[in-house]
Coordinates of N, CA and C in Angstrom, one line a residue:
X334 N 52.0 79.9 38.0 CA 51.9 78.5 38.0 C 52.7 77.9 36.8
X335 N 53.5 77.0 37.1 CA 54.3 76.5 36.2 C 54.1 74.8 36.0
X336 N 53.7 74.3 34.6 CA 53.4 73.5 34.2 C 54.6 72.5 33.7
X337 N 54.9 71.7 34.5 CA 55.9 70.8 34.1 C 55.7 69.9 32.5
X338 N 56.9 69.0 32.1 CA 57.0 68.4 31.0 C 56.0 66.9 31.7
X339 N 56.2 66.9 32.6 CA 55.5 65.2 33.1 C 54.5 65.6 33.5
X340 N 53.8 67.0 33.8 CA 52.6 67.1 34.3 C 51.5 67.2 32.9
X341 N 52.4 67.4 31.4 CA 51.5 67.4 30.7 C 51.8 65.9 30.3
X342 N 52.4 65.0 30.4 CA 52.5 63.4 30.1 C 51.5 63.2 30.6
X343 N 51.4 63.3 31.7 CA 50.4 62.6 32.7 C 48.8 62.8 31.9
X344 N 49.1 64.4 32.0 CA 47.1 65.1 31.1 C 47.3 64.1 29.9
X345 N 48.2 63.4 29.1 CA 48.3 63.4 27.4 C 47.4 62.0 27.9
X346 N 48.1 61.3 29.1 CA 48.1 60.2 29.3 C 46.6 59.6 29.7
X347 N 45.9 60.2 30.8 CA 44.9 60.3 31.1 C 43.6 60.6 30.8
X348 N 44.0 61.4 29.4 CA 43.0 61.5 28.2 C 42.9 60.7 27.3
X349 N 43.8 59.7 26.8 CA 44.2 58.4 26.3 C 43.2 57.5 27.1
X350 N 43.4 57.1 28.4 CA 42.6 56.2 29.2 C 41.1 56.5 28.9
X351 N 41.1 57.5 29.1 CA 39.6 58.3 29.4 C 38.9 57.6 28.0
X352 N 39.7 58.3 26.7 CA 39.1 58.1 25.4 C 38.7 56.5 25.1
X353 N 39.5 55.8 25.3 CA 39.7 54.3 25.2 C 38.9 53.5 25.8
X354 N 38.8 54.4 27.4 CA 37.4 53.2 28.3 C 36.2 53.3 27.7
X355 N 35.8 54.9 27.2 CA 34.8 55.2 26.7 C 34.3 54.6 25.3
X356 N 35.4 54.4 24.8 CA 35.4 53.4 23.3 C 34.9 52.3 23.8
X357 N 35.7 52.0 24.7 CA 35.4 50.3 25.0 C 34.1 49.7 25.4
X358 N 33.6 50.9 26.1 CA 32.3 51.1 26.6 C 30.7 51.0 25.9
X359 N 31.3 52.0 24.7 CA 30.4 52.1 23.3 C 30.2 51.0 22.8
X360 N 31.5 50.3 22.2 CA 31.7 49.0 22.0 C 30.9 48.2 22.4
X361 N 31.0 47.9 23.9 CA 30.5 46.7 24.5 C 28.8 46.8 24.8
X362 N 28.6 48.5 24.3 CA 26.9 48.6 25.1 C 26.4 48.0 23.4
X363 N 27.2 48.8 22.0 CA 26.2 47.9 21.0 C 26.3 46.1 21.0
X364 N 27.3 45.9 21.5 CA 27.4 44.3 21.4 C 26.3 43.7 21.6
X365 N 25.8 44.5 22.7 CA 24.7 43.8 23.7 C 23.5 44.3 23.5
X366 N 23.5 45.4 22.4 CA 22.1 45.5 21.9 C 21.9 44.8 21.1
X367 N 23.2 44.8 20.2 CA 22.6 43.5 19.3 C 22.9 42.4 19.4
X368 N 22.9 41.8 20.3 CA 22.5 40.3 20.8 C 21.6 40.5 21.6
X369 N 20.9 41.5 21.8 CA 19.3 41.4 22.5 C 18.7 41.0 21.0
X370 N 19.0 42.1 20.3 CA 18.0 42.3 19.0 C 17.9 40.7 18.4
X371 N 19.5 40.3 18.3 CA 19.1 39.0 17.8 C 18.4 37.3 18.6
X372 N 18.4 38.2 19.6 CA 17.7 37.2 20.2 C 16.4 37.0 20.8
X373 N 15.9 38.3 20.3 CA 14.1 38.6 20.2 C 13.8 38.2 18.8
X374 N 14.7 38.4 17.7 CA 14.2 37.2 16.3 C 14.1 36.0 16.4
X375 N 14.9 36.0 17.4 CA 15.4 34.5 17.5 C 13.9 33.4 18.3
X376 N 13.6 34.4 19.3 CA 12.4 34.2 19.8 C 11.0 34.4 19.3
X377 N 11.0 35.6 18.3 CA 9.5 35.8 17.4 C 9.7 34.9 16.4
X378 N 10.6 34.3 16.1 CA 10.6 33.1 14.7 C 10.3 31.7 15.4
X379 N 10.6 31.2 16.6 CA 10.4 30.0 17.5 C 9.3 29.9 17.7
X380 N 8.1 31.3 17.8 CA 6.8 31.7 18.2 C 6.1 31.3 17.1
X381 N 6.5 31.3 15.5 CA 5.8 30.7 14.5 C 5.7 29.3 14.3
X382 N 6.2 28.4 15.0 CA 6.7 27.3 15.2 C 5.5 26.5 15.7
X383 N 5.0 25.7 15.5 CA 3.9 24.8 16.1 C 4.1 23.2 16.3
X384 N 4.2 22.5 17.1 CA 4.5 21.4 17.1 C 4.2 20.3 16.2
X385 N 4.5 19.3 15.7 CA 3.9 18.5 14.6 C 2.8 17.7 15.0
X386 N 1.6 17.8 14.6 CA 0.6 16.8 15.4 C 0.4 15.6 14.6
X387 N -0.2 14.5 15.4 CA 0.1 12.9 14.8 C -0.7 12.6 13.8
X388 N 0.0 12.0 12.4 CA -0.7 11.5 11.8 C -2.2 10.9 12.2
X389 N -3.4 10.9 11.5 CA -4.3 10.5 11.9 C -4.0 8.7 10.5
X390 N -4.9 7.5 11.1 CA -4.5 6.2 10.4 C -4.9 6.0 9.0
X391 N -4.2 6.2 7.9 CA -4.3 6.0 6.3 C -3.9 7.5 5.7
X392 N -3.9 8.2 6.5 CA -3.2 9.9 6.6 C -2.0 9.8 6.5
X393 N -1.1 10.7 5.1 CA 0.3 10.6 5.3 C 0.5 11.6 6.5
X394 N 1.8 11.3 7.5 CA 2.1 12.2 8.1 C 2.6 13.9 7.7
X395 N 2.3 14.6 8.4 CA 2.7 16.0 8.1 C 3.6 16.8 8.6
X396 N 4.6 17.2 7.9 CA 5.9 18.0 8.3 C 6.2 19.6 8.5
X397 N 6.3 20.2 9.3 CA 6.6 21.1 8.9 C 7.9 21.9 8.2
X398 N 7.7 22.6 6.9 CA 8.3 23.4 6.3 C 8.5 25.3 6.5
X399 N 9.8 25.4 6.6 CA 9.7 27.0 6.9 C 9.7 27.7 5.9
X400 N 9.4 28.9 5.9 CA 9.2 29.8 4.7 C 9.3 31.6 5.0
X401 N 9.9 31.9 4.6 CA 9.8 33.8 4.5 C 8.7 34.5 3.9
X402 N 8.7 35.4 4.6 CA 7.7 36.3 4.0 C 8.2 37.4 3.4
X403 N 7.8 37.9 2.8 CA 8.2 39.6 2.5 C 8.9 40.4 3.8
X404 N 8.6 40.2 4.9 CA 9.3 41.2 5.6 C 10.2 40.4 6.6
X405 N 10.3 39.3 5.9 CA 11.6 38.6 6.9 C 11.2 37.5 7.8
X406 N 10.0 37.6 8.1 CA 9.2 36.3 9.5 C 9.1 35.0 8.9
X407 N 9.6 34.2 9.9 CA 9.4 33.2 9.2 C 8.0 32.1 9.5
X408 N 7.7 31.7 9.1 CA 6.0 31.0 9.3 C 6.6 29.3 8.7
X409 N 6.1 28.3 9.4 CA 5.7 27.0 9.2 C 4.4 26.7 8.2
X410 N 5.0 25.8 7.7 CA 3.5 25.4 6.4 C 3.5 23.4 6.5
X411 N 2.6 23.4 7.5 CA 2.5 21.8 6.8 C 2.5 21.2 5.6
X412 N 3.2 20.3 5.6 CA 3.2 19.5 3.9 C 3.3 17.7 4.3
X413 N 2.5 17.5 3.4 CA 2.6 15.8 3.6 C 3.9 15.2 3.3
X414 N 4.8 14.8 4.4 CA 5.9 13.9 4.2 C 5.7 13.3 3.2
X415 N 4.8 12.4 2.3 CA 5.5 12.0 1.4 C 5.9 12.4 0.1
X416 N 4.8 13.2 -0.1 CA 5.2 14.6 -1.0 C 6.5 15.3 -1.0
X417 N 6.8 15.4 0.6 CA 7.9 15.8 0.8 C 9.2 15.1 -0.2
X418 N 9.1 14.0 0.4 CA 10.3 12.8 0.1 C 10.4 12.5 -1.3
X419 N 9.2 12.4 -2.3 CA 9.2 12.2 -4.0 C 9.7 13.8 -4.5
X420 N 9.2 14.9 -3.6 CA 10.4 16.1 -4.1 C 11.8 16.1 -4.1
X421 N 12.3 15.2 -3.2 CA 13.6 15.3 -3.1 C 14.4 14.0 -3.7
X422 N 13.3 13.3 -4.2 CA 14.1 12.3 -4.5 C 14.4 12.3 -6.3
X423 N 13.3 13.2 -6.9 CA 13.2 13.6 -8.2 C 14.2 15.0 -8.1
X424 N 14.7 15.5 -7.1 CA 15.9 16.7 -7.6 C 17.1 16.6 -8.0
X425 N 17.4 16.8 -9.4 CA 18.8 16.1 -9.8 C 19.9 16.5 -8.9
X426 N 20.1 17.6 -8.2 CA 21.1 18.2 -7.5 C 21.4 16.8 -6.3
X427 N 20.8 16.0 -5.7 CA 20.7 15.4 -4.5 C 21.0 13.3 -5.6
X428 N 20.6 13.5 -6.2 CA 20.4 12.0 -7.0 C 22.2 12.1 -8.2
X429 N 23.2 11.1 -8.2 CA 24.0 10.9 -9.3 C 24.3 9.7 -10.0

């Protein structure tokens, strides 16, 4: 059996293809793990999330603020708007 110059082109060639789809393949399966992954954070952080309930009458309204924890989750903490607003209005960074 006699192995031609183009019949090993073809093998050089075809193992080329082979290697590349399978790259491309690898590639595109982590893509999509991690954009699962980030979009189950994306969803357990939305889950900490509570809607703002209505001021009650002579009650400052209440805002919510986000916050980290040690392992990265994020949790909402009510704070009275107006508290809010005299923190930000006394921060020299924001006032010139």
């Amino acid at each position: 059996v006699q192995i031609t110059f183009a019949q090993i082109c073809y093998l050089i060639a075809a193992l080329i293809i082979i290697v590349m789809c399978s790259v491309s393949l690898c590639c595109w399966c982590y893509r999509r793990k991690a954009a699962r992954e980030q979009q189950e954070a994306y969803r357990r952080n939305m889950g900490a999330y509570q809607p703002v309930p209505a001021a009650a009458p002579g009650q400052p309204a209440m805002v919510p603020v986000a916050q980290r924890d040690a392992n990265g989750k994020v949790t909402y903490v009510m704070v009275p708007a107006v508290a809010q607003q005299q923190q930000s209005s006394t921060d020299p960074s924001t006032s010139r």
